[in-house]
XYZ file of C-alpha atoms in Angstrom:
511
model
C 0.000 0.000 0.000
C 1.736 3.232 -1.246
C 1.063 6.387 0.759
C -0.497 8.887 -0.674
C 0.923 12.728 -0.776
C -2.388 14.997 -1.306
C -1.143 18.881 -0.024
C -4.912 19.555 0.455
C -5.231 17.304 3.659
C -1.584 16.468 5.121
C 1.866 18.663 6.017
C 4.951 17.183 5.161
C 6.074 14.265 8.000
C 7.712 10.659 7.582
C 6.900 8.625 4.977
C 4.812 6.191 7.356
C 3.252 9.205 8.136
C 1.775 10.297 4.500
C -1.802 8.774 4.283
C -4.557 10.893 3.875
C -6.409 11.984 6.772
C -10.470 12.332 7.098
C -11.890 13.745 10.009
C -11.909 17.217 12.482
C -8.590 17.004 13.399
C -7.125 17.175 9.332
C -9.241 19.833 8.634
C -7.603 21.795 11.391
C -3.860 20.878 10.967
C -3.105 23.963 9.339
C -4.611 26.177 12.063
C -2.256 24.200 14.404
C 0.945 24.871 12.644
C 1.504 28.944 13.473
C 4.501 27.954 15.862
C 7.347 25.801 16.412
C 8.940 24.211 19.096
C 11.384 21.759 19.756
C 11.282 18.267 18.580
C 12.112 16.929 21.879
C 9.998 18.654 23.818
C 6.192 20.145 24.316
C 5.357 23.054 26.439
C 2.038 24.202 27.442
C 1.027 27.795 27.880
C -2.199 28.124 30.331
C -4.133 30.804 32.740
C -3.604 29.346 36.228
C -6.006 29.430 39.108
C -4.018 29.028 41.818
C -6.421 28.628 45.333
C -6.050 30.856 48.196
C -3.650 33.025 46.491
C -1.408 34.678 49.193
C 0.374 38.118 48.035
C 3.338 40.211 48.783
C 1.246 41.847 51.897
C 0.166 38.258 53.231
C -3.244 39.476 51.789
C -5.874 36.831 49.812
C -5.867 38.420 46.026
C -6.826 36.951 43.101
C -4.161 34.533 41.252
C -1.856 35.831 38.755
C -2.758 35.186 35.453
C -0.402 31.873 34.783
C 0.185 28.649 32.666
C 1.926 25.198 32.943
C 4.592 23.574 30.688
C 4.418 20.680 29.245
C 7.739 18.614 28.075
C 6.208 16.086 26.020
C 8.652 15.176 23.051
C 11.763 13.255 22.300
C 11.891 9.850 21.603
C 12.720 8.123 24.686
C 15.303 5.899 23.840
C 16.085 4.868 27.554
C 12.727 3.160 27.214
C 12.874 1.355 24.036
C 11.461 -0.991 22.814
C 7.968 0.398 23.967
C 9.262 3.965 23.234
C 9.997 4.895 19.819
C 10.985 7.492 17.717
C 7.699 8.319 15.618
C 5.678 6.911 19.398
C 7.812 8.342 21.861
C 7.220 7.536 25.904
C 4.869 10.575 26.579
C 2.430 9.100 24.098
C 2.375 5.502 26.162
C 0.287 4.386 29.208
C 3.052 3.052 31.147
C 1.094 3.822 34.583
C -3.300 2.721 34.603
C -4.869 3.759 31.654
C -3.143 7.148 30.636
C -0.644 7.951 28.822
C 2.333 9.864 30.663
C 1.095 13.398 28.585
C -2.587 12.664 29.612
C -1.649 12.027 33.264
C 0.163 15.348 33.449
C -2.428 17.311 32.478
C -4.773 15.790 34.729
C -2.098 16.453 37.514
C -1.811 19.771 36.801
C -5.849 20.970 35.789
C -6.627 21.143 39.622
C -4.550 24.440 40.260
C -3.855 25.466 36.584
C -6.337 25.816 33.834
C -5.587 22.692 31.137
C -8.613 24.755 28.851
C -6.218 27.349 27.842
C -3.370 24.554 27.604
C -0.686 25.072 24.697
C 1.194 22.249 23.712
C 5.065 22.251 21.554
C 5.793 19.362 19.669
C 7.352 17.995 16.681
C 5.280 17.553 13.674
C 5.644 13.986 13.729
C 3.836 13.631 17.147
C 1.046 16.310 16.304
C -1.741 13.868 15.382
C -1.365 11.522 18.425
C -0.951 14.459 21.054
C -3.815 15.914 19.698
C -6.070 12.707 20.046
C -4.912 12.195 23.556
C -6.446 15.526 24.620
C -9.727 14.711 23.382
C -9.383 11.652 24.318
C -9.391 13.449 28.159
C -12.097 15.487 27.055
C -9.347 18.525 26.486
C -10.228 19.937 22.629
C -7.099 20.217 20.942
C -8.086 22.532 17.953
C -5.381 25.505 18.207
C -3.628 24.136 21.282
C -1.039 22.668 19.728
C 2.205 24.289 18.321
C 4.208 22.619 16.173
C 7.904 22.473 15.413
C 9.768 22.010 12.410
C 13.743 20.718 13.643
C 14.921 20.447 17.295
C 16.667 22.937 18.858
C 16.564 22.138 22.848
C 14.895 23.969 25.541
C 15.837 27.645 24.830
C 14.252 28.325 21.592
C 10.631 26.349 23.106
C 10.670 27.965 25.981
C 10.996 31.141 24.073
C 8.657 30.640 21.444
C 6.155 29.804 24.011
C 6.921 32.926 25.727
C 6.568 35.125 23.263
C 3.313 33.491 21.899
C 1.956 34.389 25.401
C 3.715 37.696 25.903
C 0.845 38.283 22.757
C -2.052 38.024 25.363
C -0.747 38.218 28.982
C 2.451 40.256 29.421
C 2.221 39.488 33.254
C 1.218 35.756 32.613
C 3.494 33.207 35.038
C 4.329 30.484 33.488
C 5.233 26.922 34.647
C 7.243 24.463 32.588
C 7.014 20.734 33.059
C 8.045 17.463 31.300
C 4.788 15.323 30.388
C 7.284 12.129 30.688
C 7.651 12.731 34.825
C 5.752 10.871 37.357
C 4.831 12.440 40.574
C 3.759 10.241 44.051
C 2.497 12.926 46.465
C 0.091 14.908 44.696
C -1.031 16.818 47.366
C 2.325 18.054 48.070
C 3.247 18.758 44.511
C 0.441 20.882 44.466
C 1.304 23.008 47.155
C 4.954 23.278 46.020
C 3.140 24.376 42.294
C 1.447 26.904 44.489
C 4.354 28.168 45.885
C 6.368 28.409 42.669
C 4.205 30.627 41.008
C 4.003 33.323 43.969
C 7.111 33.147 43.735
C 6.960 33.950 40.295
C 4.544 36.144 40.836
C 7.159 38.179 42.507
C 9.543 38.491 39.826
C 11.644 35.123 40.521
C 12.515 32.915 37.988
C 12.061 29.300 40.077
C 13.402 25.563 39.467
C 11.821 22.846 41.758
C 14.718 20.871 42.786
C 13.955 17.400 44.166
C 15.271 16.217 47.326
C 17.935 13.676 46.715
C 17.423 10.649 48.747
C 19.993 8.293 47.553
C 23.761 9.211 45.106
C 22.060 9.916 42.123
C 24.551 9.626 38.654
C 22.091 10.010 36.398
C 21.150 13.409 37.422
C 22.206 17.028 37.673
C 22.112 18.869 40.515
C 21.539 22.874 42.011
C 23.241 24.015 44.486
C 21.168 26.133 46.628
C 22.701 29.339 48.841
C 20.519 31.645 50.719
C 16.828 31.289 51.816
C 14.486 33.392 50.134
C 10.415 33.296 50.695
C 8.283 29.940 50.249
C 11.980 28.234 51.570
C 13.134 28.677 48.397
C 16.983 28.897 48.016
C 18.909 31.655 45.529
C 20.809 29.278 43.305
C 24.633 29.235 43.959
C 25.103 26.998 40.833
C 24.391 23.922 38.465
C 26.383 20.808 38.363
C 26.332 17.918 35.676
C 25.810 14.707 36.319
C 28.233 13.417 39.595
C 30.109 10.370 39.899
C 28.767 8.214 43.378
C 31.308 10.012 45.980
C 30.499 13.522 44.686
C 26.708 12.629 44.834
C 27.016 11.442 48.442
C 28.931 14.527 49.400
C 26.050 15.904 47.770
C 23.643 14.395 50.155
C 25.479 15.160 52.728
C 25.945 18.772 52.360
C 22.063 18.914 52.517
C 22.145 21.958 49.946
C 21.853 20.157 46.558
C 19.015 19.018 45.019
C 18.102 17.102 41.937
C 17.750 18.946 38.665
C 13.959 18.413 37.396
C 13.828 20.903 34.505
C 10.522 22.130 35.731
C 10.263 25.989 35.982
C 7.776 28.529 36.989
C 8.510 32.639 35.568
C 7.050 35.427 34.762
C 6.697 36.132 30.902
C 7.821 39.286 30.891
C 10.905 38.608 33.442
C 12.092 35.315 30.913
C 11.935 37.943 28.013
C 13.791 40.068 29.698
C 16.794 37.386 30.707
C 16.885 36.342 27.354
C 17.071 39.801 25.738
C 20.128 40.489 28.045
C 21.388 36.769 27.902
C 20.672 35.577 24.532
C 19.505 38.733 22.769
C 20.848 36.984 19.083
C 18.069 34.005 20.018
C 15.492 36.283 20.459
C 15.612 38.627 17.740
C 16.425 35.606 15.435
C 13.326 33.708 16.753
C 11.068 37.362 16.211
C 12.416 37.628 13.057
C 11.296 34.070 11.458
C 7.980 33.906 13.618
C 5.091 35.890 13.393
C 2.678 33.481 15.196
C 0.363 33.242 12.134
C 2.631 31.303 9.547
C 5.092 28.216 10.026
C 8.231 28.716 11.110
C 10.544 27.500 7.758
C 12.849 24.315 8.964
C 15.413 25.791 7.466
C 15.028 29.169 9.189
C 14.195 27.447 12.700
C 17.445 25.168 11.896
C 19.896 28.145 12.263
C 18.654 29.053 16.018
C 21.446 27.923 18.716
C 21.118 24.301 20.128
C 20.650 25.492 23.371
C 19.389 24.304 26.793
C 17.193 26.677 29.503
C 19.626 26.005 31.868
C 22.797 26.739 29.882
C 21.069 29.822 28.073
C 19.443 30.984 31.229
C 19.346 29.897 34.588
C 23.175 29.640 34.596
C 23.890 33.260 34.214
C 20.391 35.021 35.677
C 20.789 36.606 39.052
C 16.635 36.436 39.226
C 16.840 32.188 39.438
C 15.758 30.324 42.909
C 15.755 27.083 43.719
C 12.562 25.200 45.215
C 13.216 22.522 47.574
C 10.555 19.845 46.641
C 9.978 16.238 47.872
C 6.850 14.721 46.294
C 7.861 11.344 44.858
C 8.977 12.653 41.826
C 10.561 10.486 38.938
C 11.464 11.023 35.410
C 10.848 7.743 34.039
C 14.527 8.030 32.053
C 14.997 4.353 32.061
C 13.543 1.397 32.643
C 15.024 1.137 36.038
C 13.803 4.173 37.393
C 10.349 2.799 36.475
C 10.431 -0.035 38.440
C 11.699 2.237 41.063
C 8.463 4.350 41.065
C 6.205 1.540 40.791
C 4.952 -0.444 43.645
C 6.385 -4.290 44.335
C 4.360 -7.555 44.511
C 5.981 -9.965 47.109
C 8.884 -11.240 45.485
C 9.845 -7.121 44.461
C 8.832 -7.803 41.160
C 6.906 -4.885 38.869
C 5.591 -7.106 36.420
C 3.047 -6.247 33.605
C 1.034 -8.312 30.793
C 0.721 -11.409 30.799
C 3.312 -12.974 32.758
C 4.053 -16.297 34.454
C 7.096 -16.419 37.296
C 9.345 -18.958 38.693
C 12.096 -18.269 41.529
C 12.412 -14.711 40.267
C 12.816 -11.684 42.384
C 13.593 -8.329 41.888
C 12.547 -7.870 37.858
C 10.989 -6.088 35.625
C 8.886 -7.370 33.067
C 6.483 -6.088 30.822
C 4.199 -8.044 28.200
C 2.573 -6.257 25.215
C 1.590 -9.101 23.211
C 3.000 -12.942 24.071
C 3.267 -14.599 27.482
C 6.443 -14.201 29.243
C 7.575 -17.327 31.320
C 10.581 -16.343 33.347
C 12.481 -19.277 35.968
C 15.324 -18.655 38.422
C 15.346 -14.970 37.706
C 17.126 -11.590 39.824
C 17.231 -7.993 39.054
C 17.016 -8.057 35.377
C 14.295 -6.044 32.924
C 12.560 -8.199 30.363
C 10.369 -5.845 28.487
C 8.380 -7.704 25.067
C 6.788 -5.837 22.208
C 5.051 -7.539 19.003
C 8.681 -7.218 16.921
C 11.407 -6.717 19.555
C 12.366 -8.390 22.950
C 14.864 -6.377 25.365
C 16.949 -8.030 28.354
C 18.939 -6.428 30.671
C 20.249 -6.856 33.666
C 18.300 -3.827 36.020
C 21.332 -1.721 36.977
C 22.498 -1.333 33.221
C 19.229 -1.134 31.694
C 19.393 2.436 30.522
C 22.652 1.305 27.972
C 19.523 0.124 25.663
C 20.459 3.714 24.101
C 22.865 2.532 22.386
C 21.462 -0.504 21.102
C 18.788 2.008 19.882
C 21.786 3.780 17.790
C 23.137 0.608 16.060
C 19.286 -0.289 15.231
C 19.595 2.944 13.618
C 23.082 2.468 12.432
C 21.909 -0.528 10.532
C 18.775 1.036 9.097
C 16.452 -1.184 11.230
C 12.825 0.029 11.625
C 12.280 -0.871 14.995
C 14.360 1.959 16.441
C 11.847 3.799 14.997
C 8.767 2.598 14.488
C 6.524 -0.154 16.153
C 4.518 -2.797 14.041
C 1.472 -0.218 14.301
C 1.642 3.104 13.193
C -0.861 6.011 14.005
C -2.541 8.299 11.413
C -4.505 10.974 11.831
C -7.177 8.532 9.829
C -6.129 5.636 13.107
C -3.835 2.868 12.677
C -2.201 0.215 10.771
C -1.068 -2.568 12.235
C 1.784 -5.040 10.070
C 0.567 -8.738 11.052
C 2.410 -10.241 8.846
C 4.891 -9.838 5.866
C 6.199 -12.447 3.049
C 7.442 -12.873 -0.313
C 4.468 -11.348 -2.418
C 2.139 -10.763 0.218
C 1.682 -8.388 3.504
C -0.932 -8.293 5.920
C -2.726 -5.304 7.602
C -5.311 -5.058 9.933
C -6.659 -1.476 9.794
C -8.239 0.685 12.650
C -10.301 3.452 11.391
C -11.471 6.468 13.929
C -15.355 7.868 14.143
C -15.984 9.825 10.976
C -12.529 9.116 9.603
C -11.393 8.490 5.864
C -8.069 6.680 4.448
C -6.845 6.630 1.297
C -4.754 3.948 -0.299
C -3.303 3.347 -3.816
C -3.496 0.071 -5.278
C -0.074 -0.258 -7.425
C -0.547 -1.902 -11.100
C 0.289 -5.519 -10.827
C -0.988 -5.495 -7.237
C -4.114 -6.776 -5.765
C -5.750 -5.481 -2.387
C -8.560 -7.671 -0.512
C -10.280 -5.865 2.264
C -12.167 -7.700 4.872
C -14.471 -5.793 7.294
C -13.849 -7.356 10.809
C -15.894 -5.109 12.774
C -17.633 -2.549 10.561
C -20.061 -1.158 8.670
C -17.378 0.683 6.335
C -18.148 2.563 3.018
C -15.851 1.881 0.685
C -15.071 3.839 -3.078
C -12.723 1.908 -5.360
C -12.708 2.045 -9.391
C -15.420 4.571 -9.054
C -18.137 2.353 -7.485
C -19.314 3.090 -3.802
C -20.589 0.235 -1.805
C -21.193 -0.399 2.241
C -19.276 -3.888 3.876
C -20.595 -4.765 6.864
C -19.002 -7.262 9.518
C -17.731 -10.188 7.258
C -17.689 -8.801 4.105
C -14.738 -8.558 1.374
C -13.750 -6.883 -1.220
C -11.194 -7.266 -3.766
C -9.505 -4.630 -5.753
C -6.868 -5.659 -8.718
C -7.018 -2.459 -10.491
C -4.707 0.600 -9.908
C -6.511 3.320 -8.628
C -7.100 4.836 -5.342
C -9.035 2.984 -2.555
C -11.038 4.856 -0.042
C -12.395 3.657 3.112
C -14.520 6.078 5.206
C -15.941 5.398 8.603
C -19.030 7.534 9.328
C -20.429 6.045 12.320
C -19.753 6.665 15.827
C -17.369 3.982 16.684
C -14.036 2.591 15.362
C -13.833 0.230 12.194
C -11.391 -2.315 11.833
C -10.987 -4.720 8.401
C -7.792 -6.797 7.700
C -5.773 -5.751 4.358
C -4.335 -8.231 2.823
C -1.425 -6.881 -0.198
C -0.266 -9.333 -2.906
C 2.592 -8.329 -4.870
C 4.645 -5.019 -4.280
């Protein structure tokens, strides 16, 4: 089945990507696409409502206008093989029945407004962010800005910013990753609450997370002295410690984890960067007007730049939040099983999953039973196409397994056997000399279009339907059971108008 490239009704992504989309959310791509942002990240833009708003004076006002951030790109690599490149982690439901993007913005609605939510992501990911809002009952149309290239944290962050500066010049905004897990909501609300008052007052604050054990796979802040909300001026940041720095770390009691989660003012940001990183800004003005795309080749020449290196490294506004709320950023496998709670034998095991002598593992089943015997501290982790084992403690070097995948010119570093369209999914069941088989999920009110080469022949089976379906210029309706066969060239097109999703099995002989 050969993709089709019709300008009218898709922007220019992947090849797996380019199949026609039906439905609201093609007809409103183009009204998505006025900004960029970062392929490896998304960041949300909302008016907060922040409860029992204290001020300056100790007085009850009403809350500063404010928004949260949303990190909710990259591809996750630390998690493969569940997380891929064109279905990154923030897209998967690692943890109950939402995925890590949807969870965040549930976290955050209770003190900050998700309806006024803006979202930064690469073009690739646009369709399947903006199903999982409405999938929460969050409309995505024109809360989603899309990226053309990645260029780190500095140039989102600022893009965001000045899309908001637009509205709200006084607007706080917060900045989080969608990938991060949090334990104690109640006290990550209160710390949110006490981030943006401090923002409020012209701070620019990073929660840093109580460390509670050497941490190497983090940086760190070094706090100095206490300002309101027991927030700490920041003395500096450090990379990533071996064990004996970390646990002088600890011990010092004054360094904290490195979240990359951020609360500011709009107006005080702009103002760091125009006396930080004044050639970012005025490039970034100059190539966006927040109507048109940003060009990939204009975006392209903006610095590769993080927040923290741009930023919070030099500004003389930046304070550092002391936060303990079971917080986790879900960079590797291991630090999953960390976060999740332990059957008897310490196991976190998921799918379907039989155990023998084994303690201490990870396992996850997405499609086959796992059957494990005489087992300790390793990560077994099964998809439909790829198997990964590991022992736990070097489970995050499945990055660079991901790069010889890639290296290679495998798929499966970067796509799974199912792809999402903005029309649903296709699923690869199975592939052979002169034939490949499909089976096909198709969304409410939804249309695909496939292109039946010449010397081909497509046969369509309707598994759950009804589906109408236009090939060779005749129109007909297949319900449940019911086949058709195609051996002409031409263009197929299957259309879903009812109210729940279709699925049929494709079934391709020859090329």
């Amino acid at each position: 089945m050969r993709s089709l490239d019709k300008t009218d009704s898709i922007i220019a992504l992947p090849d797996e990507l380019k199949l026609k989309a039906g439905g609201s959310l093609a007809r409103e791509v183009h009204s998505f696409l006025g900004y960029a942002a970062v392929e490896t990240l998304c960041r949300a833009v909302t008016s907060s409502a922040v409860n029992n708003r204290v001020n300056r004076n100790g007085r009850k006002g009403r809350p500063p206008n404010g928004g949260f951030g949303l990190l909710a790109g990259g591809t996750g690599t630390r998690l493969w093989p569940v997380s891929r490149q064109l279905y990154p982690k923030q897209l998967v439901k690692f943890i109950g029945n939402d995925s890590l993007v949807q969870s965040t913005i549930k976290r955050l609605s209770p003190v900050l407004d998700a309806a006024s939510v803006r979202i930064v992501c690469g073009e690739q990911h646009f369709h399947e962010t903006a199903r999982h809002m409405q999938d929460i009952g969050l409309p995505a149309e024109g809360k989603i800005i899309c990226e053309p290239s990645g260029r780190n944290t500095a140039p989102a962050i600022l893009l965001a910013v000045l899309h908001t500066l637009s509205a709200d010049r006084d607007a706080v905004l917060c900045v989080f990753p969608a990938d991060h897990v949090i334990g104690d909501i109640e006290s990550f609300h209160e710390r949110l609450k006490a981030a943006i008052r401090l923002a409020d007052q012209g701070y620019i604050v990073t929660f840093g997370i109580t460390p509670h054990y050497p941490e190497t796979g983090y940086g760190y802040v070094e706090g100095g002295q206490q300002v309101s909300e027991g927030a700490l001026t920041i003395k500096r940041f450090v990379e990533k410690p071996d064990k004996k720095t970390a646990q002088q770390y600890i011990t010092a009691g004054n360094f904290f984890w490195n979240s990359g989660m951020f609360a500011f003012k709009a107006s005080v940001i702009l103002e760091e960067f125009r006396t930080y990183q004044s050639d970012l800004l005025e490039k970034l003005k100059a190539i966006s007007d927040g109507i048109h795309p940003i060009a990939k080749e204009d975006y392209d020449q903006l610095p590769d730049i993080s927040i923290d290196y741009a930023i919070m490294e030099k500004t003389a506004r930046g304070v550092v939040l002391p936060s303990d709320f079971g917080w986790s950023d879900i960079g590797s496998w291991k630090s999953l099983y960390d976060f999740l709670p332990k059957d008897d034998e310490l196991n976190v095991i998921d799918g379907d999953v039989i155990t023998n002598d084994t303690q201490g593992c990870f396992i996850m089943g997405r499609d086959r039973l796992i059957a494990t015997n005489h087992l300790e501290n390793m990560v077994v982790v099964e998809t439909p196409d790829s198997i990964f084992v590991s022992d736990i403690d070097h489970s995050r070097d499945v990055k660079s397994i991901v790069a010889r995948l890639k290296e290679k010119g495998r798929k499966e570093y970067r796509q799974h056997r199912t792809i999402h369209f903005p029309w649903g999914s296709r699923t690869l069941l199975e592939k052979k000399d002169g034939y490949t088989v499909f089976r096909l999920l198709v969304y409410p009110s939804s249309t695909l279009q496939a292109e039946v080469a010449a010397g081909a022949t497509m046969h369509l089976i309707v598994v759950k339907g009804p589906v109408r379906v236009e090939a060779n210029g005749k129109k007909q309706s297949l319900k449940k059971g019911k086949a058709l066969t195609v051996s002409r060239p031409g263009v197929v097109s299957i259309e879903n108008k009812s109210a729940e999703p279709v699925y049929l099995v494709q079934i391709q002989l020859g090329e």
